[in-house]
């Protein structure tokens, strides 16, 4: 009953890739992080992305020295493995790769060397831990800009330390930091609080990118149907280029 009340008046979207077209946050490169384990799992993910209507996919494997010590080389070689296969089965998909950088001193050294993987020009996707704000996060984000990149904060709705702190999100946006929410958040995969924060950011016009952050084929299938409030849907249309700002 509560669920149906909550969904009352919401716009139901099927196959959201038909609107969004581009997914700029996904873990489908085979064998290099906590996403697709092998080429077959990666192809399964690409099949599901295609079913949802996506036409362009940017893989963003983690670069997190303590857990996923990826480099440009590990990412590119995994990308070449899947691209050869993908060209056979999904020639209509445009594929690319960047990374999801954890903000730490390893990231700092990559930034200093100006050696970051980017998407859509100079965008750099960065993440923090979920439970405590990264010390010096403002300085990291500023330094990224100083080096000529455009920082994009991955899934701000998943950081519990921002749930009661909209001011901080607004502050970062004022400084030009772009925000990327997860489609999976809107499905409720991470719980109702994260879902409602994602919806709230959309409604406030604080979202620049909507990515899936899919790690498995099941994740993508969860995104098959999305429900949005009317206000969030207006923002959705703007983000997907269907109306202009
Ligand atoms: Fe991710």
Coordinates of C-alpha atoms and ligand atoms in Angstrom, one line a residue:
X1 CA 0.0 0.0 0.0
X2 CA 2.8 2.4 1.0
X3 CA 4.7 1.5 -2.1
X4 CA 1.7 2.2 -4.4
X5 CA 1.1 5.5 -2.6
X6 CA 4.7 6.5 -3.1
X7 CA 4.5 5.6 -6.8
X8 CA 1.1 7.4 -7.3
X9 CA 1.5 10.1 -9.9
X10 CA 4.9 9.0 -11.0
X11 CA 5.8 8.8 -14.6
X12 CA 6.9 5.3 -15.6
X13 CA 9.7 5.0 -18.1
X14 CA 10.6 1.9 -19.9
X15 CA 14.0 1.2 -21.5
X16 CA 15.5 4.5 -20.3
X17 CA 18.4 4.2 -22.7
X18 CA 16.0 5.3 -25.4
X19 CA 16.1 8.7 -23.7
X20 CA 19.5 8.8 -22.2
X21 CA 21.4 7.2 -25.1
X22 CA 24.8 7.5 -23.3
X23 CA 25.9 5.6 -20.2
X24 CA 29.1 7.2 -18.9
X25 CA 29.5 5.1 -15.7
X26 CA 29.7 1.3 -15.9
X27 CA 31.9 -1.6 -14.9
X28 CA 31.7 -3.9 -17.9
X29 CA 35.4 -4.2 -18.9
X30 CA 36.2 -7.8 -18.3
X31 CA 38.4 -9.0 -15.5
X32 CA 39.8 -5.8 -14.0
X33 CA 37.5 -4.7 -11.2
X34 CA 34.4 -5.7 -9.4
X35 CA 32.3 -5.6 -12.6
X36 CA 32.2 -8.2 -15.5
X37 CA 34.4 -11.1 -14.6
X38 CA 35.2 -12.2 -18.1
X39 CA 34.4 -11.5 -21.8
X40 CA 31.2 -13.5 -21.7
X41 CA 29.8 -11.5 -18.7
X42 CA 30.8 -8.3 -20.5
X43 CA 29.0 -9.3 -23.7
X44 CA 25.9 -10.1 -21.6
X45 CA 26.0 -6.6 -20.1
X46 CA 26.4 -5.0 -23.6
X47 CA 23.4 -7.1 -24.8
X48 CA 21.3 -5.7 -21.9
X49 CA 22.5 -2.1 -22.5
X50 CA 21.5 -2.5 -26.1
X51 CA 18.0 -3.8 -25.1
X52 CA 17.5 -0.7 -22.9
X53 CA 18.1 1.5 -25.9
X54 CA 21.7 2.7 -25.2
X55 CA 23.9 3.5 -28.2
X56 CA 27.0 4.8 -26.5
X57 CA 28.8 3.3 -23.5
X58 CA 31.8 4.5 -21.6
X59 CA 33.4 1.9 -19.3
X60 CA 34.7 3.3 -16.0
X61 CA 36.6 0.7 -14.1
X62 CA 37.8 1.6 -10.7
X63 CA 41.3 3.0 -10.2
X64 CA 41.7 2.5 -6.5
X65 CA 45.2 1.5 -5.6
X66 CA 44.4 -0.5 -2.5
X67 CA 41.7 -2.6 -4.2
X68 CA 41.8 -2.2 -8.0
X69 CA 45.2 -1.0 -8.9
X70 CA 44.3 -0.4 -12.6
X71 CA 46.4 1.7 -14.9
X72 CA 45.8 3.1 -18.3
X73 CA 47.4 0.0 -19.7
X74 CA 45.2 -2.6 -17.8
X75 CA 42.2 -0.6 -18.9
X76 CA 43.1 -0.3 -22.5
X77 CA 44.1 -3.9 -22.9
X78 CA 40.8 -5.1 -21.3
X79 CA 38.9 -2.7 -23.5
X80 CA 40.6 -4.1 -26.7
X81 CA 39.6 -7.6 -25.6
X82 CA 35.9 -6.7 -25.4
X83 CA 35.9 -4.3 -28.3
X84 CA 36.9 -7.0 -30.8
X85 CA 34.0 -9.2 -29.7
X86 CA 31.6 -6.4 -29.3
X87 CA 32.2 -5.3 -32.9
X88 CA 30.9 -8.7 -34.0
X89 CA 27.7 -8.7 -32.0
X90 CA 26.9 -5.1 -31.3
X91 CA 28.2 -3.1 -34.2
X92 CA 25.6 -0.3 -33.5
X93 CA 27.2 0.4 -30.1
X94 CA 29.8 3.1 -29.7
X95 CA 32.2 2.0 -27.0
X96 CA 34.8 4.0 -25.0
X97 CA 36.6 3.8 -21.8
X98 CA 37.7 6.1 -19.0
X99 CA 37.9 5.4 -15.2
X100 CA 36.3 6.0 -11.9
X101 CA 39.0 7.4 -9.7
X102 CA 39.0 7.1 -6.0
X103 CA 40.3 10.3 -4.4
X104 CA 43.5 9.4 -2.6
X105 CA 47.2 10.1 -2.8
X106 CA 47.6 7.8 -5.8
X107 CA 45.0 9.8 -7.6
X108 CA 47.0 12.9 -6.7
X109 CA 50.1 11.6 -8.3
X110 CA 48.2 10.8 -11.5
X111 CA 46.7 14.2 -11.5
X112 CA 50.1 15.8 -11.0
X113 CA 51.3 13.9 -14.0
X114 CA 48.2 15.1 -15.9
X115 CA 47.6 11.5 -16.8
X116 CA 43.9 10.9 -16.3
X117 CA 41.4 9.1 -18.5
X118 CA 38.5 11.3 -19.5
X119 CA 35.1 11.0 -21.2
X120 CA 33.3 13.5 -23.3
X121 CA 36.2 15.9 -23.6
X122 CA 37.8 16.6 -20.3
X123 CA 35.4 15.1 -17.8
X124 CA 36.9 13.0 -15.0
X125 CA 34.7 10.7 -12.9
X126 CA 35.7 10.7 -9.2
X127 CA 34.4 8.9 -6.2
X128 CA 34.8 9.0 -2.4
X129 CA 34.1 6.3 0.3
X130 CA 30.4 6.0 1.2
X131 CA 30.6 6.7 4.9
X132 CA 33.1 9.5 5.5
X133 CA 33.9 12.5 3.4
X134 CA 37.4 12.2 1.9
X135 CA 39.7 14.6 3.8
X136 CA 40.6 17.5 1.5
X137 CA 38.0 16.6 -1.1
X138 CA 37.5 20.3 -1.9
X139 CA 41.2 20.7 -2.6
X140 CA 41.2 17.6 -4.8
X141 CA 38.3 18.9 -6.8
X142 CA 39.8 22.3 -7.1
X143 CA 43.2 20.8 -8.2
X144 CA 41.4 18.8 -10.9
X145 CA 39.9 22.0 -12.3
X146 CA 43.2 23.8 -12.1
X147 CA 44.8 21.1 -14.3
X148 CA 42.1 21.8 -16.9
X149 CA 39.8 18.8 -16.3
X150 CA 36.1 18.9 -15.4
X151 CA 35.4 16.9 -12.3
X152 CA 32.3 14.8 -12.1
X153 CA 31.3 13.5 -8.7
X154 CA 30.0 9.9 -9.0
X155 CA 26.7 9.1 -7.2
X156 CA 26.5 11.9 -4.7
X157 CA 23.2 10.4 -3.5
X158 CA 25.1 7.4 -2.1
X159 CA 27.3 9.3 0.3
X160 CA 25.5 9.1 3.7
X161 CA 27.5 12.2 4.9
X162 CA 25.8 14.3 2.3
X163 CA 22.2 13.1 3.1
X164 CA 21.7 15.9 5.6
X165 CA 24.0 18.4 3.8
X166 CA 22.4 19.8 0.7
X167 CA 24.4 22.9 1.3
X168 CA 27.6 21.0 0.4
X169 CA 26.2 19.7 -2.8
X170 CA 25.0 23.2 -3.7
X171 CA 28.4 24.6 -2.8
X172 CA 30.2 22.1 -5.0
X173 CA 27.9 22.9 -7.9
X174 CA 28.6 26.6 -7.5
X175 CA 32.2 25.8 -8.0
X176 CA 31.5 24.0 -11.2
X177 CA 31.7 20.4 -10.0
X178 CA 29.3 18.3 -12.0
X179 CA 27.1 15.6 -10.5
X180 CA 26.4 12.1 -11.8
X181 CA 23.6 10.1 -10.2
X182 CA 23.0 6.4 -10.7
X183 CA 20.0 5.1 -12.5
X184 CA 20.3 2.2 -10.1
X185 CA 19.7 4.6 -7.2
X186 CA 16.3 5.5 -8.8
X187 CA 15.4 1.8 -8.9
X188 CA 15.7 1.5 -5.2
X189 CA 18.6 -0.9 -5.3
X190 CA 20.5 0.9 -2.5
X191 CA 17.4 1.6 -0.4
X192 CA 14.7 4.3 -0.1
X193 CA 16.9 7.0 1.3
X194 CA 19.4 6.9 -1.6
X195 CA 16.4 6.6 -4.0
X196 CA 14.8 9.7 -2.6
X197 CA 18.1 11.7 -2.6
X198 CA 18.6 10.9 -6.3
X199 CA 15.1 12.0 -7.0
X200 CA 15.6 15.2 -5.0
X201 CA 18.8 16.1 -6.8
X202 CA 17.0 15.6 -10.1
X203 CA 14.1 17.8 -9.0
X204 CA 16.5 20.5 -7.9
X205 CA 18.2 20.5 -11.3
X206 CA 21.5 19.5 -9.7
X207 CA 22.2 16.5 -11.9
X208 CA 24.5 16.8 -15.0
X209 CA 24.8 13.1 -15.8
X210 CA 22.7 10.0 -15.3
X211 CA 24.8 6.8 -15.4
X212 CA 23.9 3.3 -14.5
X213 CA 27.0 2.3 -12.5
X214 CA 26.1 -1.3 -13.5
X215 CA 28.4 -4.0 -12.3
X216 CA 26.4 -7.0 -13.6
X217 CA 23.8 -7.8 -16.3
X218 CA 21.2 -8.0 -13.5
X219 CA 22.0 -4.4 -12.6
X220 CA 21.1 -3.3 -16.1
X221 CA 17.9 -5.3 -16.2
X222 CA 16.9 -3.6 -12.9
X223 CA 17.0 -0.3 -14.8
X224 CA 14.4 -1.5 -17.4
X225 CA 11.7 0.5 -15.6
X226 CA 12.2 3.8 -13.8
X227 CA 9.5 5.9 -12.1
X228 CA 10.0 9.6 -11.8
X229 CA 8.1 12.4 -10.2
X230 CA 6.8 15.0 -12.7
X231 CA 9.5 17.5 -11.6
X232 CA 12.3 14.9 -11.9
X233 CA 11.0 13.9 -15.3
X234 CA 11.4 17.5 -16.5
X235 CA 15.0 17.5 -15.4
X236 CA 15.4 14.0 -17.0
X237 CA 14.2 15.4 -20.4
X238 CA 16.7 18.3 -20.1
X239 CA 19.6 15.9 -19.3
X240 CA 18.7 13.6 -22.2
X241 CA 18.6 16.6 -24.5
X242 CA 14.9 16.3 -25.2
X243 CA 14.3 19.9 -24.0
X244 CA 16.7 22.7 -23.6
X245 CA 17.8 24.4 -20.4
Ligands
LIG1 FE1 31.1 2.9 -10.2

